[in-house]
Each structure stands twice: as structure tokens, then as C-alpha cells.
Coordinates of C-alpha atoms and ligand atoms in Angstrom, one line a residue:
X622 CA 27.9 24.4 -31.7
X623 CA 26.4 22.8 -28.9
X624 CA 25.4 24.9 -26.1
X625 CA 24.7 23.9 -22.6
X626 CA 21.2 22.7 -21.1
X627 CA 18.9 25.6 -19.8
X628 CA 18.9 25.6 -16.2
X629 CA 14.9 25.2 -16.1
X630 CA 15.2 22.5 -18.8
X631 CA 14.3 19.1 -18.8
X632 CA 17.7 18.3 -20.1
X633 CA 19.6 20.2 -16.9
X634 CA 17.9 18.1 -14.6
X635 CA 18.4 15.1 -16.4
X636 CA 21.5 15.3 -16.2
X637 CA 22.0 16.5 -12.9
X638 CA 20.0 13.6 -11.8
X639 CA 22.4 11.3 -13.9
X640 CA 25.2 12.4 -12.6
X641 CA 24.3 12.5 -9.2
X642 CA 21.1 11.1 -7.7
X643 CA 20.6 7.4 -7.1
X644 CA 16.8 6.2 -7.3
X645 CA 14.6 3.9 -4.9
X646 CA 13.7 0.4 -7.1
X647 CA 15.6 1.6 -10.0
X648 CA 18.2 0.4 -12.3
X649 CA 20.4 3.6 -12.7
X650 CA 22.1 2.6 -15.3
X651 CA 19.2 2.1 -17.2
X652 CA 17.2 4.7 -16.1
X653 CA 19.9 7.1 -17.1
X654 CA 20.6 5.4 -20.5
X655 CA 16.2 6.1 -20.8
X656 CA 16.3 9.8 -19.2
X657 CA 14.1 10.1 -16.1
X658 CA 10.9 12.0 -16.0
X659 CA 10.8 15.1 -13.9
X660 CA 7.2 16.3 -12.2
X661 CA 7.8 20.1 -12.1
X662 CA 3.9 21.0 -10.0
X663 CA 1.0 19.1 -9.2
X664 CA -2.7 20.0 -9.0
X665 CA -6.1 18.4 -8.2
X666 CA -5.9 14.8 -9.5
X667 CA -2.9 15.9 -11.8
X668 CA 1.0 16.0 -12.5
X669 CA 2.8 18.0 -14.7
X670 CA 5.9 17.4 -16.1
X671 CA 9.2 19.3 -17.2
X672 CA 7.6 19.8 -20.9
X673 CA 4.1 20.5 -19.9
X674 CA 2.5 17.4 -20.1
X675 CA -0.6 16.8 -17.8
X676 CA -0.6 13.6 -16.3
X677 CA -3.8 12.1 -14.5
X678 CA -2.2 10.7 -11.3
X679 CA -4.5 7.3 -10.9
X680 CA -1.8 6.5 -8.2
X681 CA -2.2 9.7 -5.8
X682 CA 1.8 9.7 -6.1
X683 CA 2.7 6.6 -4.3
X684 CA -1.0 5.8 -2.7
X685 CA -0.7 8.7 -0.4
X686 CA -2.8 12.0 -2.1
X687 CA -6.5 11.1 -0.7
X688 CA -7.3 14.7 -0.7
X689 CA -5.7 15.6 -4.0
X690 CA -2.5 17.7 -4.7
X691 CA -2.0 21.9 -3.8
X692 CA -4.1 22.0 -1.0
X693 CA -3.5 25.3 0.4
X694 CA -4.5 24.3 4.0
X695 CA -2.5 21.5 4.5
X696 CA 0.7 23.7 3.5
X697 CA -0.2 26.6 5.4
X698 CA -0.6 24.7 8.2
X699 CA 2.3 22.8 8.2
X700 CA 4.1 26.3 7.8
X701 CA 1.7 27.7 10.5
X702 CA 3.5 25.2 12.7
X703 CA 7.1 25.5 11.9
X704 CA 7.0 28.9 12.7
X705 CA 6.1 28.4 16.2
X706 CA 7.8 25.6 16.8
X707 CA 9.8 23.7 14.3
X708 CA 11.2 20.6 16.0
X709 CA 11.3 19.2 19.1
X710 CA 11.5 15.7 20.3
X711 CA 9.3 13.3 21.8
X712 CA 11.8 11.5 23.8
X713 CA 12.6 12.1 27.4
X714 CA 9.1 13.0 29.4
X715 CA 8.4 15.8 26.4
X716 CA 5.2 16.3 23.9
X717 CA 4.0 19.0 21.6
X718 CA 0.5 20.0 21.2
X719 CA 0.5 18.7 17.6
X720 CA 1.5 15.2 18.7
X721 CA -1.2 14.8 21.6
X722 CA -4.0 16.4 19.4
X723 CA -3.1 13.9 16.5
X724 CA -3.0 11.1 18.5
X725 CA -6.4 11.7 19.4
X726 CA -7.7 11.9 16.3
X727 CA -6.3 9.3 15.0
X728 CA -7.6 7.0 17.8
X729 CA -11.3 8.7 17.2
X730 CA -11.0 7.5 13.3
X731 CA -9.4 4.3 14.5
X732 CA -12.0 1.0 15.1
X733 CA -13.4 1.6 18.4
X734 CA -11.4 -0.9 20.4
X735 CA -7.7 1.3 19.4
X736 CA -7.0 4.1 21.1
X737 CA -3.2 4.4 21.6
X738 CA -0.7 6.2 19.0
X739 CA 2.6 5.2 18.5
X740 CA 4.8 7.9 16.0
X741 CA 7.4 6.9 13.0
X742 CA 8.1 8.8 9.7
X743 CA 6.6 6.6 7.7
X744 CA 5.8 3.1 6.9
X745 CA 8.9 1.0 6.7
X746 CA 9.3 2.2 10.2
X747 CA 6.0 2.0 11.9
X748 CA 6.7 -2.2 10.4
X749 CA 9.9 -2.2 12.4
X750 CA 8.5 -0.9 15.4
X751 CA 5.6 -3.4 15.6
X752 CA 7.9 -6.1 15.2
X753 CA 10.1 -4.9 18.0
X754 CA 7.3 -4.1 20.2
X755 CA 5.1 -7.4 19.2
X756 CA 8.2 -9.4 20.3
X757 CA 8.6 -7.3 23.7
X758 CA 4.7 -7.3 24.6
X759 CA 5.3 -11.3 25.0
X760 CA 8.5 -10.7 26.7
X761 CA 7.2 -8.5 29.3
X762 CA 4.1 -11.1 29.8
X763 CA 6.9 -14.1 30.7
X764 CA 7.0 -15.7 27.3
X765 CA 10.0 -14.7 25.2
X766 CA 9.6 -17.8 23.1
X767 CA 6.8 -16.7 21.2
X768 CA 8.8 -14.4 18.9
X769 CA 7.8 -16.1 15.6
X770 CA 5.6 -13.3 13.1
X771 CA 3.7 -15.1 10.0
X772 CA 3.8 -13.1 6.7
X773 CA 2.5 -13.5 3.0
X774 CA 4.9 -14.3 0.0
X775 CA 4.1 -11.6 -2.2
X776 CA 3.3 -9.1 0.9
X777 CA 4.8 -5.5 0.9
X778 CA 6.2 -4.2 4.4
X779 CA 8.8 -1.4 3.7
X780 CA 12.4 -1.4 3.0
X781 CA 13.9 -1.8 6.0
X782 CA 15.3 -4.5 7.0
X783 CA 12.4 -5.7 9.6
X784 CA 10.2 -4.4 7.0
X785 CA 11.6 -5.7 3.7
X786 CA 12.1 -9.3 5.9
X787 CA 8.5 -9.6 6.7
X788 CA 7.4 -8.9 3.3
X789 CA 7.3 -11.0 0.6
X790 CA 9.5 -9.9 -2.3
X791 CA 11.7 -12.3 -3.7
X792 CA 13.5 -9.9 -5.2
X793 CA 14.4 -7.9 -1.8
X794 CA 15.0 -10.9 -0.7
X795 CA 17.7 -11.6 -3.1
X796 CA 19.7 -8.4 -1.2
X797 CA 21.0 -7.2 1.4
X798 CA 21.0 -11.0 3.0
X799 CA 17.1 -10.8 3.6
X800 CA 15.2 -12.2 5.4
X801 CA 15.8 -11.5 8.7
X802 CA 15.3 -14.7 11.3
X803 CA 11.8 -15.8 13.2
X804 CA 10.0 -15.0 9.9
X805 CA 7.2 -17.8 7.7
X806 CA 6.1 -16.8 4.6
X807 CA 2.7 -18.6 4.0
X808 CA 0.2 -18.6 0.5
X809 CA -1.4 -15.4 -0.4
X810 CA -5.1 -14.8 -0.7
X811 CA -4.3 -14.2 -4.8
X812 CA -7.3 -16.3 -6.9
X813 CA -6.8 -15.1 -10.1
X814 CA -3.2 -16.5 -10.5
X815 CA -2.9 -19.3 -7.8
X816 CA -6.5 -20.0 -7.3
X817 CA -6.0 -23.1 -9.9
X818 CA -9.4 -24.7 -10.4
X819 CA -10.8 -23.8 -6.9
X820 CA -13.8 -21.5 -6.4
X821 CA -12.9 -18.4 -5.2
X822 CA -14.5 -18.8 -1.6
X823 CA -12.6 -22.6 -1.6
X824 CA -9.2 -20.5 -2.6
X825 CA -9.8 -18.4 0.3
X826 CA -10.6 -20.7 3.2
X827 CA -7.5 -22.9 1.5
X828 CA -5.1 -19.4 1.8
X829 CA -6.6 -18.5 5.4
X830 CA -5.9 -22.7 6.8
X831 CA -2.2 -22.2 5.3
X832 CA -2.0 -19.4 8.0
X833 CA -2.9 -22.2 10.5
X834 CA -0.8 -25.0 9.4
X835 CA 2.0 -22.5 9.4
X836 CA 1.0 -21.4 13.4
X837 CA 0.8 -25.3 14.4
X838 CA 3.8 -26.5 12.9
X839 CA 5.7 -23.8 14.3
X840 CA 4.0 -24.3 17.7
X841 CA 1.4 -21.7 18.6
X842 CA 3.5 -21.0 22.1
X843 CA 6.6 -19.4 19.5
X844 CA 4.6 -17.6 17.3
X845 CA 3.7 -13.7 18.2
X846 CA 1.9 -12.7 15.5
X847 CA 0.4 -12.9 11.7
X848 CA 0.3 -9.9 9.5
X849 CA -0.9 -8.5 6.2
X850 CA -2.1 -5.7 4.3
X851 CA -6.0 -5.7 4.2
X852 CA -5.5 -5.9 0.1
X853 CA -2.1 -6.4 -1.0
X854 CA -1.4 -3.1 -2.7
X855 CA 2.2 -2.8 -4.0
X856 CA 1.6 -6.8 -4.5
X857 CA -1.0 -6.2 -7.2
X858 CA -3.9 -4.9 -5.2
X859 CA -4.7 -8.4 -4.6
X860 CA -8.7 -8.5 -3.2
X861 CA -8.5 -11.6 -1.3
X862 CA -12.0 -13.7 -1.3
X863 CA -14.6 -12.5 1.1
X864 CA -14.4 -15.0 4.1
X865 CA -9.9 -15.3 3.9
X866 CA -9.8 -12.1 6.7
X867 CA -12.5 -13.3 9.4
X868 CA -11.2 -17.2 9.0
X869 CA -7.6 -15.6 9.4
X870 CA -8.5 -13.7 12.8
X871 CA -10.5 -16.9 14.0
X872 CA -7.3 -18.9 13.8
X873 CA -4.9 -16.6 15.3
X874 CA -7.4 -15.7 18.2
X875 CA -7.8 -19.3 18.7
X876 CA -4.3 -19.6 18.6
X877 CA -3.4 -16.5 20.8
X878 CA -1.7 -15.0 17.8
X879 CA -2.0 -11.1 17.8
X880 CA -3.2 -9.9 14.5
X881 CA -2.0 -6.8 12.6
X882 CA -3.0 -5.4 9.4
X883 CA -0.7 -3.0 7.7
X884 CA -3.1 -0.4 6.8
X885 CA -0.4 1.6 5.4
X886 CA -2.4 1.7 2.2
X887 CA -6.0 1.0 3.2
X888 CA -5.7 3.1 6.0
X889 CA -7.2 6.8 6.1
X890 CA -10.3 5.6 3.9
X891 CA -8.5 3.8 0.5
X892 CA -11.3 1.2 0.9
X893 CA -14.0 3.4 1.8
X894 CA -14.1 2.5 5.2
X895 CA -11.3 4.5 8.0
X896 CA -9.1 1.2 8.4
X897 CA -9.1 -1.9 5.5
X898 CA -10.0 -4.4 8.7
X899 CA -13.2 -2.7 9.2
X900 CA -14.1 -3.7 5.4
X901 CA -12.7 -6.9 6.1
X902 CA -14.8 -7.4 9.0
X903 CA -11.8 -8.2 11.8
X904 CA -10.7 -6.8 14.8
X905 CA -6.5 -6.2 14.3
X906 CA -4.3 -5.7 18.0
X907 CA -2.3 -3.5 15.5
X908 CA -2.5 -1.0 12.8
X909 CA 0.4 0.3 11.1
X910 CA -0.3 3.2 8.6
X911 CA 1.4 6.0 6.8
X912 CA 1.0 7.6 3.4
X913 CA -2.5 9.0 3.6
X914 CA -2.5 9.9 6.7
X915 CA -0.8 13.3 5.5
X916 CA -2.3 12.4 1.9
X917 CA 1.9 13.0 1.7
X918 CA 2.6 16.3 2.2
X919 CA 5.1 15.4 5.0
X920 CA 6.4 12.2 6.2
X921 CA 4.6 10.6 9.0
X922 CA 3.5 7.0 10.2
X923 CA 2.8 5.1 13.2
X924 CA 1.0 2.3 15.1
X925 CA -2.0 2.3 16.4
X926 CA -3.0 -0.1 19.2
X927 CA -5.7 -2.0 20.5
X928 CA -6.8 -1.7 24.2
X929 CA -5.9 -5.2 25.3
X930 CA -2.8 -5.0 23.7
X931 CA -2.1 -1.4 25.1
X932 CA -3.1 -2.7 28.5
X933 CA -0.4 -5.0 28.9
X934 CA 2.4 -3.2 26.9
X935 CA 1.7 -0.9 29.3
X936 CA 1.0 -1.7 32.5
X937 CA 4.0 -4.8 32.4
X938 CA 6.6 -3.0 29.6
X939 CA 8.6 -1.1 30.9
X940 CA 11.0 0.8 28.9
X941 CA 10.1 0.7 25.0
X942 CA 13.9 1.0 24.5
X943 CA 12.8 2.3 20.9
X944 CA 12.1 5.7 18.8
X945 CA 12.7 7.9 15.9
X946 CA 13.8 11.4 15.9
X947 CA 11.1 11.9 14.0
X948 CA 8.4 10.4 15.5
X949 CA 5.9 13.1 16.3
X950 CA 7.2 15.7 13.7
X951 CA 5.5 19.0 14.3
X952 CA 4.9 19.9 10.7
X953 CA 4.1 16.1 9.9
X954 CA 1.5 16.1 12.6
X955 CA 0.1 19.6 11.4
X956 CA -0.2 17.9 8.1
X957 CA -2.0 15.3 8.8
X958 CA -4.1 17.2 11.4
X959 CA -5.1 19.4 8.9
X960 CA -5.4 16.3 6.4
X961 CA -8.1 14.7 8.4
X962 CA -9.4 18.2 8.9
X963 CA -10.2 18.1 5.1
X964 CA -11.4 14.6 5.2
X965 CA -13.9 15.4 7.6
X966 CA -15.1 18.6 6.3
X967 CA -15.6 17.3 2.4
X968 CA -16.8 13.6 3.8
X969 CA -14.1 12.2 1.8
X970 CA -14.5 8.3 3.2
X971 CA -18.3 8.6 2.5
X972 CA -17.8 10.0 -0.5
X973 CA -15.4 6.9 -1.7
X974 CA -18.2 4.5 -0.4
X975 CA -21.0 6.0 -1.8
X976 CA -20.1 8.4 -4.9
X977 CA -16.9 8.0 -6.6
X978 CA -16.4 4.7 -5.6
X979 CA -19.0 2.9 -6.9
X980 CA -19.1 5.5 -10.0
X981 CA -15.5 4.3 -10.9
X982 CA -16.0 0.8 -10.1
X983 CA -19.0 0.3 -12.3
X984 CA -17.1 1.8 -15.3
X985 CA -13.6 0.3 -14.2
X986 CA -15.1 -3.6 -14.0
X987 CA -16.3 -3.1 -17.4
X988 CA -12.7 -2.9 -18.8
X989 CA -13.2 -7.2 -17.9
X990 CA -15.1 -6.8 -21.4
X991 CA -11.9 -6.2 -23.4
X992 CA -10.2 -8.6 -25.5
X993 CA -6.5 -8.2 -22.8
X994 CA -8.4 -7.9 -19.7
X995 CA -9.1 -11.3 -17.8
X996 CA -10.1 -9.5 -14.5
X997 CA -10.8 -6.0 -13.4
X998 CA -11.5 -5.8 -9.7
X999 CA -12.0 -3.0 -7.3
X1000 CA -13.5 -1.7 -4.1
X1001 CA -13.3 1.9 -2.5
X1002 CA -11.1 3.9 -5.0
X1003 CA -7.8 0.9 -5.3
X1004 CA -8.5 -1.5 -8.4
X1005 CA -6.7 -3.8 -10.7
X1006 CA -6.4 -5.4 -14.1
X1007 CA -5.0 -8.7 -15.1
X1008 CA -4.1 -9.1 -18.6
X1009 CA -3.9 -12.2 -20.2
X1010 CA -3.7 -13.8 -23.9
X1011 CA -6.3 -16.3 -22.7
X1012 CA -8.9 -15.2 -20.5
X1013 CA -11.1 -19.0 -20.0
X1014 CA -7.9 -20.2 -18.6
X1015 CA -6.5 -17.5 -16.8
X1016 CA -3.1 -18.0 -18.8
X1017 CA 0.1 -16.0 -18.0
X1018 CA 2.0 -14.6 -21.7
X1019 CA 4.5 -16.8 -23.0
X1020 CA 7.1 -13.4 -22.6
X1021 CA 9.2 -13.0 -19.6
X1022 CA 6.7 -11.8 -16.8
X1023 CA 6.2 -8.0 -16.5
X1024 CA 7.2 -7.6 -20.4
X1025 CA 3.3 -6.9 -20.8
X1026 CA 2.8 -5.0 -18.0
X1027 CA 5.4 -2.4 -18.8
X1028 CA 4.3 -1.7 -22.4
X1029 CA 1.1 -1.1 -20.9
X1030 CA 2.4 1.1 -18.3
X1031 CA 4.6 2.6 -21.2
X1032 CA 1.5 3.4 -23.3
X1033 CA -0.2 4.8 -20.6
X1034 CA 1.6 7.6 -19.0
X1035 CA 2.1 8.8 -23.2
X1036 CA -1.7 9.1 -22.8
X1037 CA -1.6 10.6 -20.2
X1038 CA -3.0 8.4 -17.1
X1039 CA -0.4 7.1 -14.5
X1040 CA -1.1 3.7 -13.7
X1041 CA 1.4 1.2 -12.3
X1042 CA 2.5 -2.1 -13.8
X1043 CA 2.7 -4.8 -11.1
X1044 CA 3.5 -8.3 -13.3
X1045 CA 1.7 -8.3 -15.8
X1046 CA -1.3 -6.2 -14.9
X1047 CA -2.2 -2.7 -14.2
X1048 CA -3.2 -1.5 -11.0
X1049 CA -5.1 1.8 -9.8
X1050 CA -5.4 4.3 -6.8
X1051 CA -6.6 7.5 -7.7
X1052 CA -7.3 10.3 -5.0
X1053 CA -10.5 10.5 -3.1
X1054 CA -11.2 14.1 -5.3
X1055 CA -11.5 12.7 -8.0
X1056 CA -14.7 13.7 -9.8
X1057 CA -16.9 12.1 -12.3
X1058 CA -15.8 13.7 -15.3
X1059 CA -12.3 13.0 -14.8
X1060 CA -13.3 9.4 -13.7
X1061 CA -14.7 9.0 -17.2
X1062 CA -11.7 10.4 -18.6
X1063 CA -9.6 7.9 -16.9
X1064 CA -12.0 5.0 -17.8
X1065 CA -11.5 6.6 -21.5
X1066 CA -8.2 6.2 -21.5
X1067 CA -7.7 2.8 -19.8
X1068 CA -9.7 1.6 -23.0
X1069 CA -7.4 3.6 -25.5
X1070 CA -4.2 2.4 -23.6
X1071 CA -5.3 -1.7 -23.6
X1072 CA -6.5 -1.1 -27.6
X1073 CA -3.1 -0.2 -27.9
X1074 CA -1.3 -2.6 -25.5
X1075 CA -3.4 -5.4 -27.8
X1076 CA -2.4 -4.1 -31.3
X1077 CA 1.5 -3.7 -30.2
X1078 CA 1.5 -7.3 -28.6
X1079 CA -0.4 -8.1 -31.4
X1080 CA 2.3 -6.9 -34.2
X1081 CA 4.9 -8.6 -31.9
X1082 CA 3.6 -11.9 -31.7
X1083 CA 3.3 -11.5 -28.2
X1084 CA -0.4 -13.2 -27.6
X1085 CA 1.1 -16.5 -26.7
X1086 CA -0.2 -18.3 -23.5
X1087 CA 1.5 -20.3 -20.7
X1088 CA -0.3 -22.2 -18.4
X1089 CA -0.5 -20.9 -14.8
X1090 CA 0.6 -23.4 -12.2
X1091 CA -1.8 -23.2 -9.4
X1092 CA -1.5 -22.8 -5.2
X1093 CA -1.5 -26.4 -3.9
X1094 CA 1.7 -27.3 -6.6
X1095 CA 3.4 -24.0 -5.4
X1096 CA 2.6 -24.3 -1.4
X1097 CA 5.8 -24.8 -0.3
X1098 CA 7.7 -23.1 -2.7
Ligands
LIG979 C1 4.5 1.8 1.4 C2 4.2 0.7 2.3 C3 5.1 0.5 3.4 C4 6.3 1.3 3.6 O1 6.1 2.6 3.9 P1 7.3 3.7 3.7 O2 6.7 5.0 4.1 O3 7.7 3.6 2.2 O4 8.4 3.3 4.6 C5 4.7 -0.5 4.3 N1 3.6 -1.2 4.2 C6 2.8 -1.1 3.1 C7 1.6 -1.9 3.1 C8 3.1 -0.1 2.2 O5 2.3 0.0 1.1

């Protein structure tokens, strides 16, 4: 006899899911055929799921948990705040405490030259809004024509269509009748698989002057802006070379191209600085952010804006004819008011530059020394690994890309460490709580979970290397 799932079971939510829920970036048919995983509580750096596995979450959900998970604070305050006032919009001459108090802090974390808030609920959005207001800034100023934004293949902005248009997916691209117009896609800062036989520091002035041909050609008098995540994150948490960022803001200020980093993942002290651009050194008009500004316990983004740029949005603008319901959410700004709270108070961002940090990079860079491993990289608490068959040539596997990366990925949430598979490497972003016993344990198992990766490609014959083709050959692909 068979008898119907439990309805605290695995199995009942399974198939509840199955029958009824449609996933982000999945293939449901697939994912249905496999059974989906279900995370029942989370605490600290960890996940548990529907059979009581504990899961290490080395991707603070989707790079959003800086503070860790079941912080008591950040919940009671969003409640805190509901209960005395639950919504209300900021549309029509109206604010909320919440939202004024937040954008102030937020402009007091910010580099010292922003210091205006602009609200979304979440990234995707705070993308579409700087494209929108980008484009009406140079309106309002009397030159419509310079509408043009400059973008990275490979670069993540969101899934909307402003958002998914600007980024670089191919794959996004390929739906939905993407991109959008007034959109170049230039080289990415990425050395390890398009840096050919170029030194790294060659690669990146090479990656930064594609920016510039891209700006002339187009004609610097149509073109409103570049933009680019600080380090690529959902790209591979791609590190670009030290001197790509301040040779990118040279040319665009030469150019009078406004530069915005989406901070979305750097942002809120990923890198162990408060923004990405300040470790990169540059000066951005605009910031766009999200996820760890709440370390995700509600939704909640934005754009932050520099003082010259504020000045003249301002002062010539007019109407933004442009807004979310949601922008300004009182319980997603009493999140991430009492989110920064927390930050402050534990000296989380110091604590990613000097403590955990380093302590995880040291021990994470090693993992270069295994056999699969042809480069482990790292700053502030967001790494990488590239695996290869043949590390002296940088070689790709002879296997459909991302075949590798997913039996890595496979073997490594069954030991117990979420890491994502982006191609055919593993990438890392574990919260800012992390301590150094359970950065050791992560370490541990990153070693157990390549030994095993190795053995299984290995036993499938799967060590075979391809030759990489590298940037100039691919330029204007
Ligand atoms: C996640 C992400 C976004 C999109 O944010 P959503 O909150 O998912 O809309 C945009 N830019 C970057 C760099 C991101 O990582």
C-alpha cells in the first residue's frame, strides 16, 4: 500500500513544488525529474535542509547574508516596524522616518563624494532605474543624443529587461528578444581564460582601451555611460587586474562618460572596503546595490548618487517620471537599518579586511596547489577556483563547458559546503561571521570535494584538454 507523503516531509513539498511552483534559472522539467532541495531554517553560517542535513552556506544565500542567518535584531525590527506602520508610499510629497533615516546612512557609508539615495526592491530594479535616469540626466542638460551605456559580455545586471539587456549573458540574451537597443558589449577584465599570452597587467590595460575604442567609435557625444560590477560576481567572481578600474574611469572622464559600478554584490563591505570602487581605487557618478544591504532579510535596493551628478539631476530634472511601489519599504528599510546597525557594532567590514579575510584567503589560495586547481583567487570574503586538466596552459576540458563545474558543485553540497559552479570553476562568498574554525572547515572540505571531483573525472576519462582561444581572436565576437 502506498500511503501519501507526510505533510512536514521532504516528499510533500516536493511535490507540491512539482506540481506547482516554477523556479528562477531552472529547467523544471529537469529539476522535477531530480527532486528539488528544500532549506527548512537557517543559522549562523548554516542551512538546513528537509532531512537534517547541515549545509555551510559559502554563498550567504545568493551573496546577500553579510551578517549571517537568524539574527534576532534584524527580524524584530523589521516586525518593530510593521506594527507601527506597515506600508506607505513614497510617491506624492510623502516619506517615512525609516526611508529618510536610511538614506542617511547609507550616504554616511557611501564614498564621500555620494550622498543622495534613490529606493527599488532590489537589484534588477535599482539597474533599470539608473538606465532611465542616466539617459534623462543628459536629457535635461540639452543632449538627448548621448543615450548610448557601455557594458561587459559576461557582466550580470538583473533580469529585467534594462537589466538582463545591459548584462552580458548570452544565454538571457537568447530570450525574451534581448538586448534591448543603445547597448555595446565590450571585453571583460577575465585573465585567466581570455588573457591568452598577455601579462596580467597587459590584459588589463588591453580590457580597459576596449572600453575606449568602444566610446570613440560610437562617438563620445552619444554615449551616457559605462558600467560594471567592481568584480564580476555571478560572472565567475572575475578579479580584474589591478590598473583595468582607474584606466577605465580615466577614459570615461576624459570622455565625459559617467561611470557606474554595480555594487550590488561588492557593496555593503563584500570586498572589505563599504563600496568595490573604493578597493578599486575610482570615483563612480553611480552606485547601484542590493542584497547585503539587508544581508536579505527583506527585499531592498537602490542607487546611490554622486554630488555632481545629483546636482544636475536635480536642479535641471524635473519630474523623474519613475518609481516602485516598493521603493522605500518600511520593513525593508528597518532591515537594513538594523543591518548596518550590526555591521557597525561587530566591525564587520574591518573585520573582512583584517581578520577573516586574509585568514580565508591565505588558506583558500592554497587550493592553487591541487592537481584540478589552475587558479584560486580572492580578496575580502568573494573567491574563485578555475579548474583545469592542464594548469601550464590554462586549458579548458575537452567536455561540454560547465560538465566539470557541476560534478564539483554536485560533490560539494553532499559534503556539505554550498559553493556555486560558474563554467567550469567554483566560486565562493561566505558571510562576514564566519569564524576561523568554520573557515578551516570550509577550506577542509574544498580539498575533500576537488580529491573527489579529480578521481570521478578521473574514472571518466574526463582529464582531456582543449586549448583556450584568447581575447584579441575573440574581440569582436
Ligand atoms: C544580483 C544582481 C543584480 C540583480 O539583483 P536582483 O535583486 O536579483 O534584482 C544586479 N546586479 C548584480 C551585480 C547582481 O549580482
Amino acid at each position: 500500500m502506498t500511503s501519501a507523503p507526510l505533510s512536514n516531509s521532504t516528499a510533500h513539498w516536493r511535490a507540491l513544488d512539482a506540481a506547482h511552483h516554477l523556479h528562477p534559472f531552472s529547467d523544471t522539467k529537469a529539476l522535477n525529474a531530480e527532486g528539488v532541495r528544500v532549506i527548512t531554517r537557517a543559522e549562523g553560517v548554516y542551512v538546513f535542509d528537509s532531512d537534517g542535513n547541515k549545509i555551510l552556506d559559502g554563498m550567504s544565500g545568493l551573496w546577500c547574508s553579510q551578517v549571517g542567518h537568524g539574527r534576532h535584531a534584524i527580524v524584530d525590527a523589521i516586525a518593530q516596524q510593521l506594527h507601527q506602520l506597515d506600508y506607505y508610499n513614497t510617491f506624492f510629497k510623502t516619506t517615512h522616518p525609516g526611508a529618510a533615516e536610511l538614506a542617511a546612512a547609507i550616504s554616511e557609508v557611501a564614498p564621500a563624494h555620494m550622498n543622495h539615495v534613490f529606493f527599488t526592491s532590489g537589484g534588477s530594479e535599482a539597474v533599470d532605474t539608473v538606465l532611465r535616469m542616466v539617459r534623462h540626466y543628459w536629457a535635461s542638460l540639452g543632449k538627448p543624443e548621448k543615450h548610448i551605456f557601455i557594458s561587459r559580455r559576461n557582466g550580470y545586471h538583473g533580469s529585467t529587461m534594462g537589466g538582463a539587456s545591459l548584462g552580458g549573458m548570452k544565454p538571457m540574451h537568447a530570450q525574451g528578444g534581448l538586448p534591448i537597443p543603445g547597448i555595446i558589449h565590450v571585453a571583460q577584465p577575465y585573465w585567466w581564460a581570455e588573457g591568452g599570452e598577455m601579462s596580467r597587467e597587459d590584459f588589463g590595460l588591453y580590457a580597459a582601451r576596449e572600453v575606449a575604442r568602444a566610446i570613440d567609435e560610437a562617438g563620445p557625444e552619444n554615449v551616457a555611460a559605462f558600467i560594471g560590477e567592481p568584480i564580476q560576481g555571478a560572472g565567475g567572481v572575475i578579479i580584474p587586474p589591478a590598473n583595468y578600474w582607474p584606466e577605465v574611469e580615466k577614459i570615461c572622464r576624459e570622455r565625459d562618460v559617467l561611470l557606474i559600478c554595480d555594487e550590488v554584490i561588492c557593496g555593503f563591505g563584500r570586498t572589505g572596503r563599504w563600496f568595490g570602487a573604493e578597493f578599486m581605487g575610482v570615483k563612480p557618478d553611480l552606485i547601484t546595490f542590493a542584497k547585503g544591504v539587508t544581508s536579505g532579510y527583506f527585499p531592498l535596493g537602490g542607487v546611490i548618487v554622486g554630488d555632481h551628478f545629483a546636482e544636475g539631476f536635480i536642479e535641471h530634472g524635473g519630474d523623474f517620471n519613475h518609481g516602485y511601489t516598493y521603493s522605500g519599504h518600511p520593513g525593508g528599510c528597518a532591515a537594513a537599518l538594523a543591518n548596518l546597525k550590526i555591521m557597525h557594532e561587530e566591525k564587520l567590514v574591518d573585520r573582512v579586511r583584517t581578520d577573516i579575510g586574509p585568514y580565508l584567503q591565505e588558506r583558500w589560495l592554497k587550493l592553487a596547489e591541487h592537481p584540478l586547481v589552475g587558479e584560486a583567487r580572492m580578496v575580502g570574503l568573494i573567491g574563485a577556483m578555475e579548474l583545469t586538466p592542464d594548469k601550464a596552459t590554462r586549458a579548458a576540458f575537452a567536455a561540454e563547458e560547465g560538465t566539470v563545474g557541476l560534478i564539483c558543485r554536485d560533490f560539494s553540497f553532499k559534503e556539505g559546503l554550498v559553493m556555486r559552479a560558474v563554467r567550469d570553476g567554483m566560486i565562493l562568498a561566505p558571510p562576514f561571521t564566519l569564524s576561523h574554525e568554520e573557515a578551516d572547515e570550509l577550506v577542509a572540505t574544498a580539498w575533500r570535494v576537488l580529491d573527489l571531483t579529480h578521481a570521478e573525472l578521473i574514472k571518466r576519462g574526463m582529464m582531456v584538454p582543449v586549448p583556450r582561444v584568447p581575447a584579441r581572436a575573440t574581440a569582436s565576437a
